CSV table of C-alpha atoms in Angstrom, one decimal:
chain,number,residue,atom,x,y,z
K,28,MET,CA,146.4,-41.2,-64.5
K,29,SER,CA,142.8,-41.5,-63.0
K,30,THR,CA,142.1,-41.7,-59.3
K,31,THR,CA,139.1,-43.1,-57.6
K,32,ALA,CA,137.6,-41.7,-54.4
K,33,ALA,CA,137.8,-44.0,-51.4
K,34,PRO,CA,134.4,-45.5,-50.8
K,35,GLU,CA,132.5,-43.9,-47.8
K,36,VAL,CA,132.7,-46.0,-44.7
K,37,GLU,CA,129.2,-47.0,-43.7
K,38,HIS,CA,128.3,-45.7,-40.3
K,39,LYS,CA,127.7,-48.3,-37.7
K,40,LEU,CA,125.3,-47.5,-34.8
K,41,PRO,CA,127.1,-47.9,-31.4
K,42,VAL,CA,124.2,-50.0,-30.1
K,43,LYS,CA,125.9,-50.9,-26.8
K,44,THR,CA,126.6,-47.3,-26.0
K,45,LEU,CA,123.0,-46.2,-27.0
K,46,VAL,CA,121.4,-48.9,-24.9
K,47,SER,CA,123.7,-48.1,-22.0
K,48,ALA,CA,122.8,-44.4,-22.3
K,49,SER,CA,119.0,-45.1,-22.6
K,50,ILE,CA,118.7,-47.9,-20.0
K,51,GLY,CA,118.5,-45.4,-17.2
K,52,ASN,CA,115.5,-43.9,-18.8
K,53,ALA,CA,114.0,-47.3,-19.2
K,54,VAL,CA,114.5,-48.1,-15.4
K,55,GLU,CA,113.3,-44.6,-14.5
K,56,TRP,CA,110.0,-45.2,-16.3
K,57,PHE,CA,109.7,-48.8,-15.2
K,58,ASP,CA,109.9,-47.8,-11.6
K,59,TRP,CA,107.6,-44.8,-12.0
K,60,THR,CA,104.9,-47.1,-13.8
K,61,VAL,CA,105.3,-49.9,-11.3
K,62,TYR,CA,104.3,-47.4,-8.4
K,63,ALA,CA,101.3,-46.4,-10.3
K,64,THR,CA,100.3,-49.9,-11.2
K,65,PHE,CA,100.7,-51.5,-7.8
K,66,VAL,CA,99.6,-48.6,-5.6
K,67,VAL,CA,96.1,-50.1,-4.9
K,68,TYR,CA,97.9,-53.2,-3.3
K,69,PHE,CA,100.5,-51.5,-1.1
K,70,ALA,CA,98.6,-48.3,0.1
K,71,GLY,CA,97.3,-50.1,3.1
K,72,GLN,CA,101.0,-51.2,3.9
K,73,PHE,CA,102.2,-47.6,4.5
K,74,PHE,CA,99.1,-45.9,5.7
K,75,PRO,CA,96.4,-46.9,8.2
K,76,SER,CA,94.6,-49.8,6.5
K,77,ASP,CA,91.3,-49.4,8.5
K,78,ASN,CA,90.3,-46.8,5.9
K,79,GLU,CA,91.1,-47.9,2.4
K,80,ALA,CA,90.1,-44.8,0.7
K,81,LEU,CA,92.4,-42.6,2.9
K,82,ALA,CA,95.2,-45.0,2.5
K,83,LEU,CA,94.9,-44.8,-1.3
K,84,ILE,CA,94.7,-41.1,-1.2
K,85,GLY,CA,97.8,-40.9,0.9
K,86,ALA,CA,99.7,-43.3,-1.4
K,87,THR,CA,98.6,-41.4,-4.6
K,88,SER,CA,99.4,-38.1,-3.1
K,89,THR,CA,102.9,-39.3,-2.4
K,90,TYR,CA,103.0,-40.3,-6.2
K,91,ALA,CA,101.8,-36.7,-7.1
K,92,LEU,CA,104.3,-35.0,-4.8
K,93,ALA,CA,107.2,-36.6,-6.4
K,94,PHE,CA,106.2,-35.0,-9.7
K,95,PHE,CA,106.9,-31.5,-8.2
K,96,PHE,CA,110.5,-32.6,-7.3
K,97,ARG,CA,111.2,-33.2,-11.0
K,98,PRO,CA,111.9,-29.5,-11.8
K,99,LEU,CA,114.3,-29.3,-8.8
K,100,GLY,CA,116.1,-32.6,-9.8
K,101,GLY,CA,116.3,-31.3,-13.4
K,102,TRP,CA,117.8,-28.0,-12.2
K,103,LEU,CA,120.3,-29.5,-9.7
K,104,LEU,CA,121.2,-32.6,-11.6
K,105,GLY,CA,121.3,-30.9,-14.8
K,106,ARG,CA,123.8,-28.3,-13.3
K,107,PHE,CA,125.8,-31.3,-11.9
K,108,ALA,CA,126.2,-32.8,-15.3
K,109,ASP,CA,127.1,-29.4,-16.9
K,110,LEU,CA,129.9,-29.2,-14.2
K,111,LYS,CA,131.0,-32.8,-13.8
K,112,GLY,CA,130.1,-34.4,-17.0
K,113,ARG,CA,127.1,-36.3,-18.6
K,114,LYS,CA,128.4,-39.6,-17.5
K,115,ALA,CA,128.6,-38.6,-13.9
K,116,GLY,CA,125.1,-37.2,-14.1
K,117,MET,CA,123.6,-40.2,-15.6
K,118,LEU,CA,125.3,-42.5,-13.0
K,119,LEU,CA,123.9,-40.3,-10.2
K,120,THR,CA,120.4,-40.3,-11.6
K,121,ILE,CA,120.2,-44.1,-12.1
K,122,LEU,CA,121.7,-44.6,-8.6
K,123,LEU,CA,118.9,-42.4,-7.1
K,124,MET,CA,116.2,-44.3,-8.9
K,125,ALA,CA,117.4,-47.8,-8.3
K,126,GLY,CA,118.2,-47.0,-4.7
K,127,GLY,CA,114.7,-45.7,-4.3
K,128,SER,CA,113.1,-48.8,-5.7
K,129,LEU,CA,115.2,-51.1,-3.6
K,130,VAL,CA,114.4,-49.0,-0.4
K,131,ILE,CA,110.6,-49.2,-1.2
K,132,ALA,CA,111.0,-53.0,-1.8
K,133,VAL,CA,112.2,-53.5,1.8
K,134,LEU,CA,110.5,-50.7,3.7
K,135,PRO,CA,108.8,-51.6,6.9
K,136,THR,CA,105.0,-51.3,7.1
K,137,TYR,CA,102.7,-48.9,8.9
K,138,GLU,CA,101.8,-51.6,11.3
K,139,ALA,CA,105.5,-52.2,12.2
K,140,VAL,CA,106.8,-48.7,12.5
K,141,GLY,CA,103.7,-46.3,12.5
K,142,TRP,CA,104.1,-43.0,10.6
K,143,LEU,CA,107.8,-43.5,9.9
K,144,ALA,CA,106.6,-45.8,7.1
K,145,PRO,CA,104.8,-43.2,5.0
K,146,VAL,CA,107.7,-40.7,5.7
K,147,LEU,CA,110.2,-43.1,4.4
K,148,LEU,CA,108.1,-43.9,1.3
K,149,LEU,CA,107.9,-40.2,0.6
K,150,LEU,CA,111.6,-39.7,0.9
K,151,ALA,CA,112.3,-42.6,-1.5
K,152,ARG,CA,109.8,-41.2,-4.0
K,153,VAL,CA,111.3,-37.7,-3.7
K,154,ALA,CA,114.6,-39.2,-4.6
K,155,GLN,CA,113.1,-40.9,-7.5
K,156,GLY,CA,111.2,-37.7,-8.7
K,157,MET,CA,114.5,-35.7,-8.6
K,158,SER,CA,116.3,-38.6,-10.4
K,159,LEU,CA,113.7,-38.6,-13.2
K,160,GLY,CA,114.0,-34.8,-13.6
K,161,GLY,CA,117.8,-35.2,-14.0
K,162,GLU,CA,117.7,-38.3,-16.3
K,163,VAL,CA,115.7,-36.6,-19.1
K,164,SER,CA,118.2,-33.6,-19.4
K,165,ASN,CA,121.3,-35.7,-18.8
K,166,ALA,CA,120.5,-38.6,-21.1
K,167,SER,CA,119.1,-36.3,-23.8
K,168,ALA,CA,122.3,-34.2,-23.8
K,169,TYR,CA,124.4,-37.3,-23.9
K,170,LEU,CA,122.7,-38.9,-26.9
K,171,ALA,CA,122.7,-35.6,-28.7
K,172,GLU,CA,126.4,-34.8,-28.0
K,173,ILE,CA,127.7,-38.3,-29.0
K,174,ALA,CA,125.8,-38.3,-32.2
K,175,PRO,CA,127.2,-37.3,-35.7
K,176,PRO,CA,125.3,-34.2,-36.7
K,177,ALA,CA,123.8,-35.9,-39.7
K,178,ARG,CA,122.4,-38.8,-37.4
K,179,ARG,CA,121.2,-37.0,-34.3
K,180,GLY,CA,117.6,-37.9,-34.9
K,181,ARG,CA,118.5,-41.6,-35.1
K,182,TYR,CA,120.5,-41.5,-31.9
K,183,SER,CA,117.8,-39.6,-30.0
K,184,ALA,CA,115.2,-42.1,-31.0
K,185,PHE,CA,116.7,-44.6,-28.5
K,186,PHE,CA,115.6,-42.4,-25.5
K,187,TYR,CA,111.9,-43.0,-26.1
K,188,ILE,CA,112.3,-46.6,-27.5
K,189,SER,CA,113.6,-47.3,-24.0
K,190,THR,CA,110.6,-45.5,-22.4
K,191,GLY,CA,107.9,-47.3,-24.4
K,192,SER,CA,109.7,-50.7,-23.8
K,193,ALA,CA,109.8,-50.0,-20.1
K,194,LEU,CA,106.1,-49.2,-20.0
K,195,LEU,CA,105.3,-52.5,-21.9
K,196,VAL,CA,107.5,-54.5,-19.5
K,197,ALA,CA,106.0,-52.9,-16.4
K,198,SER,CA,102.4,-53.5,-17.7
K,199,LEU,CA,103.2,-57.1,-18.5
K,200,MET,CA,104.8,-57.5,-15.1
K,201,GLY,CA,101.5,-56.2,-13.7
K,202,VAL,CA,99.5,-58.8,-15.6
K,203,ALA,CA,102.0,-61.6,-14.6
K,204,LEU,CA,101.9,-60.9,-10.9
K,205,THR,CA,98.1,-60.2,-10.7
K,206,SER,CA,97.5,-63.6,-12.6
K,207,ALA,CA,100.0,-65.6,-10.5
K,208,LEU,CA,99.2,-64.2,-6.9
K,209,SER,CA,96.0,-63.8,-5.1
K,210,GLU,CA,94.9,-60.4,-3.9
K,211,ASP,CA,96.0,-61.2,-0.4
K,212,GLN,CA,99.4,-62.2,-1.5
K,213,LEU,CA,99.8,-59.1,-3.7
K,214,GLN,CA,98.9,-56.9,-0.7
K,215,ALA,CA,101.2,-58.8,1.8
K,216,TRP,CA,104.4,-59.1,-0.3
K,217,GLY,CA,103.7,-59.5,-4.0
K,218,TRP,CA,104.0,-55.8,-4.8
K,219,ARG,CA,107.6,-55.8,-3.4
K,220,ILE,CA,108.7,-58.1,-6.2
K,221,ALA,CA,108.1,-55.5,-8.7
K,222,PHE,CA,110.1,-52.8,-6.9
K,223,ALA,CA,113.0,-55.3,-6.3
K,224,VAL,CA,113.1,-56.1,-10.1
K,225,GLY,CA,113.2,-52.3,-10.7
K,226,GLY,CA,116.1,-51.9,-8.3
K,227,LEU,CA,118.0,-54.9,-9.9
K,228,LEU,CA,117.4,-53.5,-13.4
K,229,GLY,CA,118.9,-50.2,-12.1
K,230,ILE,CA,122.0,-51.9,-10.8
K,231,VAL,CA,122.5,-53.5,-14.3
K,232,GLY,CA,122.1,-50.0,-15.8
K,233,LEU,CA,124.6,-48.7,-13.4
K,234,TRP,CA,127.0,-51.4,-14.4
K,235,LEU,CA,126.6,-50.7,-18.1
K,236,ARG,CA,126.8,-46.9,-17.7
K,237,ARG,CA,130.2,-47.3,-15.9
K,238,SER,CA,131.8,-48.1,-19.4
K,239,LEU,CA,130.5,-45.1,-21.1
K,240,ALA,CA,132.9,-42.5,-22.4
K,241,GLU,CA,132.4,-38.8,-21.6
K,242,THR,CA,131.3,-36.7,-24.6
K,243,ASP,CA,133.8,-34.5,-26.5
K,244,GLN,CA,131.3,-31.7,-26.5
K,245,PHE,CA,131.4,-31.6,-22.6
K,246,GLU,CA,135.1,-31.9,-22.5
K,247,GLU,CA,135.6,-28.9,-24.8
K,248,ASN,CA,133.1,-26.8,-22.9
K,249,ALA,CA,133.9,-27.9,-19.3
K,250,GLU,CA,135.8,-24.7,-18.4
K,251,LYS,CA,133.1,-22.5,-19.8
K,252,ALA,CA,130.6,-24.4,-17.7
K,253,ARG,CA,132.6,-24.0,-14.5
K,254,ALA,CA,133.0,-20.2,-15.2
K,255,THR,CA,129.3,-19.8,-15.6
K,256,LYS,CA,127.5,-18.2,-12.7
K,257,ASN,CA,123.7,-18.3,-12.1
K,258,PRO,CA,123.2,-20.6,-15.1
K,259,LEU,CA,119.4,-20.9,-14.6
K,260,TRP,CA,119.0,-17.1,-14.8
K,261,LEU,CA,121.3,-17.0,-18.0
K,262,THR,CA,119.0,-19.4,-19.7
K,263,LEU,CA,116.3,-16.7,-19.3
K,264,ARG,CA,118.5,-13.7,-20.0
K,265,ASP,CA,120.4,-14.9,-22.9
K,266,HIS,CA,118.0,-17.6,-24.3
K,267,PRO,CA,114.4,-16.5,-23.5
K,268,ARG,CA,113.3,-17.5,-26.9
K,269,ALA,CA,114.6,-21.1,-26.6
K,270,VAL,CA,113.0,-21.3,-23.0
K,271,ALA,CA,109.7,-20.2,-24.5
K,272,GLN,CA,109.9,-22.6,-27.5
K,273,LEU,CA,110.9,-25.5,-25.2
K,274,CYS,CA,108.0,-24.8,-22.7
K,275,ALA,CA,105.4,-24.5,-25.7
K,276,PHE,CA,106.2,-27.7,-27.5
K,277,THR,CA,106.8,-29.7,-24.2
K,278,MET,CA,103.4,-28.5,-23.0
K,279,LEU,CA,101.8,-30.4,-26.0
K,280,SER,CA,104.3,-33.3,-25.7
K,281,THR,CA,103.5,-34.0,-22.1
K,282,LEU,CA,99.8,-33.6,-22.7
K,283,SER,CA,100.1,-36.1,-25.5
K,284,TYR,CA,102.1,-38.5,-23.3
K,285,TYR,CA,99.8,-38.5,-20.2
K,286,THR,CA,96.7,-38.4,-22.3
K,287,PHE,CA,97.5,-41.7,-24.0
K,288,PHE,CA,99.7,-43.5,-21.6
K,289,SER,CA,97.8,-42.5,-18.4
K,290,ALA,CA,94.5,-40.4,-18.5
K,291,LEU,CA,92.6,-42.3,-21.2
K,292,THR,CA,92.7,-45.6,-19.4
K,293,PRO,CA,90.6,-44.6,-16.3
K,294,PHE,CA,88.5,-42.3,-18.6
K,295,ALA,CA,87.6,-45.1,-20.8
K,296,ILE,CA,86.8,-47.5,-18.1
K,297,ASN,CA,85.0,-45.2,-15.7
K,298,PHE,CA,83.2,-42.8,-18.0
K,299,ARG,CA,82.8,-44.7,-21.4
K,300,ASP,CA,82.2,-48.2,-19.8
K,301,ALA,CA,85.0,-49.8,-21.7
K,302,ASP,CA,86.3,-53.3,-20.6
K,303,GLY,CA,89.5,-53.0,-18.6
K,304,THR,CA,91.1,-55.9,-20.6
K,305,ASP,CA,90.2,-54.3,-23.9
K,306,VAL,CA,91.7,-51.0,-22.8
K,307,PHE,CA,94.9,-52.8,-21.8
K,308,ILE,CA,95.2,-54.7,-25.1
K,309,ALA,CA,94.6,-51.5,-27.1
K,310,LEU,CA,97.2,-49.6,-24.9
K,311,SER,CA,99.7,-52.5,-25.4
K,312,ILE,CA,99.1,-52.4,-29.2
K,313,GLY,CA,99.5,-48.7,-29.4
K,314,THR,CA,102.7,-48.8,-27.2
K,315,ALA,CA,104.3,-51.5,-29.4
K,316,LEU,CA,103.6,-49.4,-32.4
K,317,PHE,CA,105.0,-46.2,-30.7
K,318,VAL,CA,108.3,-48.2,-30.0
K,319,ALA,CA,108.4,-49.4,-33.4
K,320,ALA,CA,107.9,-46.0,-35.0
K,321,CYS,CA,110.5,-44.1,-33.0
K,322,TYR,CA,113.7,-45.1,-34.9
K,323,PRO,CA,112.2,-44.6,-38.5
K,324,PHE,CA,110.9,-41.2,-37.4
K,325,GLY,CA,114.3,-40.3,-36.0
K,326,ALA,CA,115.9,-41.3,-39.4
K,327,LEU,CA,113.2,-39.3,-41.2
K,328,SER,CA,114.1,-36.1,-39.3
K,329,ASP,CA,117.7,-36.6,-40.2
K,330,ARG,CA,116.7,-36.6,-43.9
K,331,PHE,CA,113.8,-34.1,-44.1
K,332,GLY,CA,114.3,-32.0,-41.0
K,333,ARG,CA,112.9,-31.7,-37.5
K,334,LYS,CA,110.6,-28.8,-38.2
K,335,PRO,CA,108.4,-30.4,-40.8
K,336,GLN,CA,108.0,-33.4,-38.6
K,337,MET,CA,107.0,-31.4,-35.5
K,338,LEU,CA,104.6,-29.4,-37.6
K,339,VAL,CA,102.8,-32.6,-38.8
K,340,TRP,CA,102.7,-33.9,-35.2
K,341,SER,CA,101.2,-30.6,-33.7
K,342,GLY,CA,98.8,-30.0,-36.6
K,343,ALA,CA,97.5,-33.6,-36.5
K,344,ILE,CA,97.0,-33.5,-32.8
K,345,ALA,CA,95.1,-30.1,-33.2
K,346,VAL,CA,92.7,-31.6,-35.9
K,347,LEU,CA,92.3,-35.1,-34.6
K,348,ILE,CA,92.3,-35.1,-30.9
K,349,VAL,CA,88.6,-34.1,-30.4
K,350,PRO,CA,87.2,-36.6,-33.1
K,351,LEU,CA,89.4,-39.3,-31.5
K,352,SER,CA,87.7,-38.7,-28.1
K,353,PHE,CA,84.5,-39.8,-29.7
K,354,LEU,CA,86.0,-43.1,-30.5
K,355,VAL,CA,86.7,-44.0,-26.9
K,356,GLN,CA,83.8,-46.5,-26.9
K,357,PRO,CA,83.4,-49.9,-25.2
K,358,ASN,CA,84.7,-51.7,-28.2
K,359,LEU,CA,88.1,-53.1,-28.8
K,360,PHE,CA,88.6,-52.0,-32.5
K,361,SER,CA,87.7,-48.3,-31.6
K,362,LEU,CA,90.0,-48.4,-28.7
K,363,VAL,CA,92.9,-49.8,-30.7
K,364,VAL,CA,92.4,-47.0,-33.3
K,365,VAL,CA,92.4,-44.3,-30.6
K,366,PHE,CA,95.6,-45.6,-28.9
K,367,SER,CA,97.5,-46.4,-32.1
K,368,VAL,CA,96.8,-43.1,-33.9
K,369,GLY,CA,97.5,-41.1,-30.8
K,370,LEU,CA,100.8,-42.8,-29.9
K,371,VAL,CA,102.1,-43.1,-33.5
K,372,LEU,CA,101.5,-39.4,-33.8
K,373,TYR,CA,103.3,-38.9,-30.4
K,374,ALA,CA,106.3,-40.8,-31.8
K,375,LEU,CA,106.8,-38.1,-34.4
K,376,LEU,CA,107.8,-35.8,-31.6
K,377,ALA,CA,109.2,-38.2,-29.0
K,378,SER,CA,111.7,-39.8,-31.4
K,379,ILE,CA,113.6,-36.5,-31.9
K,380,ALA,CA,112.7,-34.7,-28.6
K,381,PRO,CA,116.3,-35.1,-27.1
K,382,ALA,CA,117.8,-33.7,-30.3
K,383,ILE,CA,115.5,-30.8,-30.5
K,384,MET,CA,115.9,-29.8,-26.8
K,385,SER,CA,119.7,-30.2,-27.0
K,386,GLU,CA,119.8,-28.0,-30.1
K,387,LEU,CA,118.1,-25.1,-28.2
K,388,PHE,CA,120.9,-24.5,-25.7
K,389,PRO,CA,124.7,-24.2,-25.7
K,390,THR,CA,126.7,-27.0,-24.0
K,391,GLU,CA,127.5,-25.1,-20.8
K,392,LEU,CA,123.8,-24.5,-20.2
K,393,ARG,CA,122.3,-27.6,-21.8
K,394,GLY,CA,121.8,-29.8,-18.8
K,395,VAL,CA,120.2,-27.0,-16.5
K,396,GLY,CA,118.3,-25.5,-19.5
K,397,ILE,CA,116.6,-28.7,-20.3
K,398,GLY,CA,116.4,-30.0,-16.9
K,399,ALA,CA,114.6,-27.0,-15.2
K,400,TRP,CA,112.3,-25.8,-18.0
K,401,TYR,CA,111.2,-29.2,-19.4
K,402,ASN,CA,110.4,-30.7,-16.0
K,403,LEU,CA,108.6,-27.6,-14.7
K,404,THR,CA,106.3,-27.7,-17.9
K,405,VAL,CA,105.8,-31.5,-17.4
K,406,ALA,CA,105.0,-31.1,-13.7
K,407,VAL,CA,102.4,-28.3,-14.4
K,408,PHE,CA,100.7,-29.8,-17.5
K,409,GLY,CA,101.6,-33.5,-17.5
K,410,GLY,CA,101.2,-34.1,-13.7
K,411,THR,CA,97.7,-32.6,-13.7
K,412,ALA,CA,96.3,-34.2,-16.9
K,413,PRO,CA,94.8,-37.3,-15.2
K,414,LEU,CA,93.2,-35.0,-12.5
K,415,VAL,CA,91.9,-32.5,-15.0
K,416,ILE,CA,90.3,-35.1,-17.3
K,417,THR,CA,88.7,-36.9,-14.3
K,418,ALA,CA,87.3,-33.7,-12.9
K,419,LEU,CA,85.9,-32.5,-16.2
K,420,SER,CA,84.4,-35.9,-16.7
K,421,GLU,CA,82.8,-35.9,-13.3
K,422,ALA,CA,81.4,-32.5,-14.0
K,423,GLY,CA,79.8,-33.7,-17.2
K,424,HIS,CA,82.2,-31.9,-19.6
K,425,PRO,CA,84.7,-34.5,-20.8
K,426,LEU,CA,85.1,-32.9,-24.2
K,427,VAL,CA,86.6,-29.8,-22.6
K,428,PHE,CA,89.8,-31.8,-21.8
K,429,PHE,CA,90.3,-32.8,-25.5
K,430,TRP,CA,89.6,-29.1,-26.6
K,431,TYR,CA,92.3,-28.1,-24.1
K,432,VAL,CA,94.8,-30.5,-25.6
K,433,ALA,CA,93.8,-29.2,-29.1
K,434,GLY,CA,94.4,-25.6,-27.8
K,435,ALA,CA,97.8,-26.6,-26.6
K,436,ALA,CA,98.5,-28.2,-30.1
K,437,VAL,CA,97.6,-24.9,-31.8
K,438,ILE,CA,100.1,-23.0,-29.5
K,439,ALA,CA,102.7,-25.6,-30.2
K,440,PHE,CA,102.2,-25.4,-33.9
K,441,LEU,CA,102.6,-21.6,-34.0
K,442,THR,CA,105.7,-21.8,-31.8
K,443,ILE,CA,107.3,-24.5,-34.0
K,444,LEU,CA,106.9,-22.1,-36.9
K,445,THR,CA,109.5,-19.9,-35.1
K,446,LEU,CA,112.0,-22.6,-34.7
K,447,PRO,CA,115.1,-22.7,-37.1
K,448,GLU,CA,115.7,-26.0,-38.9
K,449,THR,CA,118.7,-27.7,-37.2
K,450,LYS,CA,119.0,-31.1,-38.9
K,451,GLY,CA,122.7,-31.8,-39.6
K,452,SER,CA,123.8,-28.7,-37.5
K,453,GLN,CA,126.7,-28.7,-35.2
K,454,LEU,CA,125.8,-28.3,-31.5
K,455,ARG,CA,126.9,-25.1,-29.8
């Protein structure tokens, strides 16, 4: 008598769960981008408007300060998620971010309440900075922990699909509002619309996340997490190699992100005389390609491994970043090539970053390990990237910045060689 094996049931992606987990990240980056996009319009609302330059400095300094609360948020909210659960951590992060946006949308102006206005703005941004620090670790851990081992790359890809989509939507909102409203209207009240939309998106995300189930991985390790004392110290004592590896590839990852999504735009306009509209079009095309590439690259890592993909990414950046800088010229085709090549290369890493980071630490230390060390590296290298490229360009040495990124790529490449291959592995 012959027997036939039961056909393998095709895996179906839990799209609603993945979108619910990732939407917080989308809201975080939408709000973060909206602040940078509209700061020129609302700076005079929160700081003395008789000196436009000082008002802008005050508003951009508030933006920069929020960066340095990311490591604190990553540590505190990562530990909170290790103790109370990934779902609880993700609900808290989106609540902080949405709340910060809604507060900014209704804040009184400097003219109405004096110096209380910038203080309240700073407090709202600090909440958002801490929220963003916690969101990365908590959502990364959640996506990695709910994924079948053989599909962790695919699940992780949704994290940066949401990021790229949010950046596109925020940019398009900037175009829509600046086209529909006069400059006076934008300065008086138009900028508040963008923050209100961010807050409302956050409320939708909060509602979606309420239905998420806690991960089995957290439930099985909850007691161990509660018994763990001084978790941040333990990441250094027991997992120094993982901390060093995380910091090394995150250094290149954050430099890649802020070079192509942030620093290149003012560099192209101010120092290479590129047309602002051309830069925006090129960035939009590059961003759309980035979003489109994330899921296929996640699937590719599940098939061929994380390590080869990371080596291609870091090696290509090391070789190509300086030649790409020569293509930043006042012509649309060159700009499209620069943004498209740079962002598609970045998608090689971004698509699998949550999986890689989660595979470095055991469950009881995963939230705090990713949250603290990832965000500290981002604050030091990513937060300073626009400042460094501007300062070097002003000094007449713009190429030094691109050699700096190439150097980071070499460090990342050598570090990735020391990583074990983790595709298909069980999380600790």
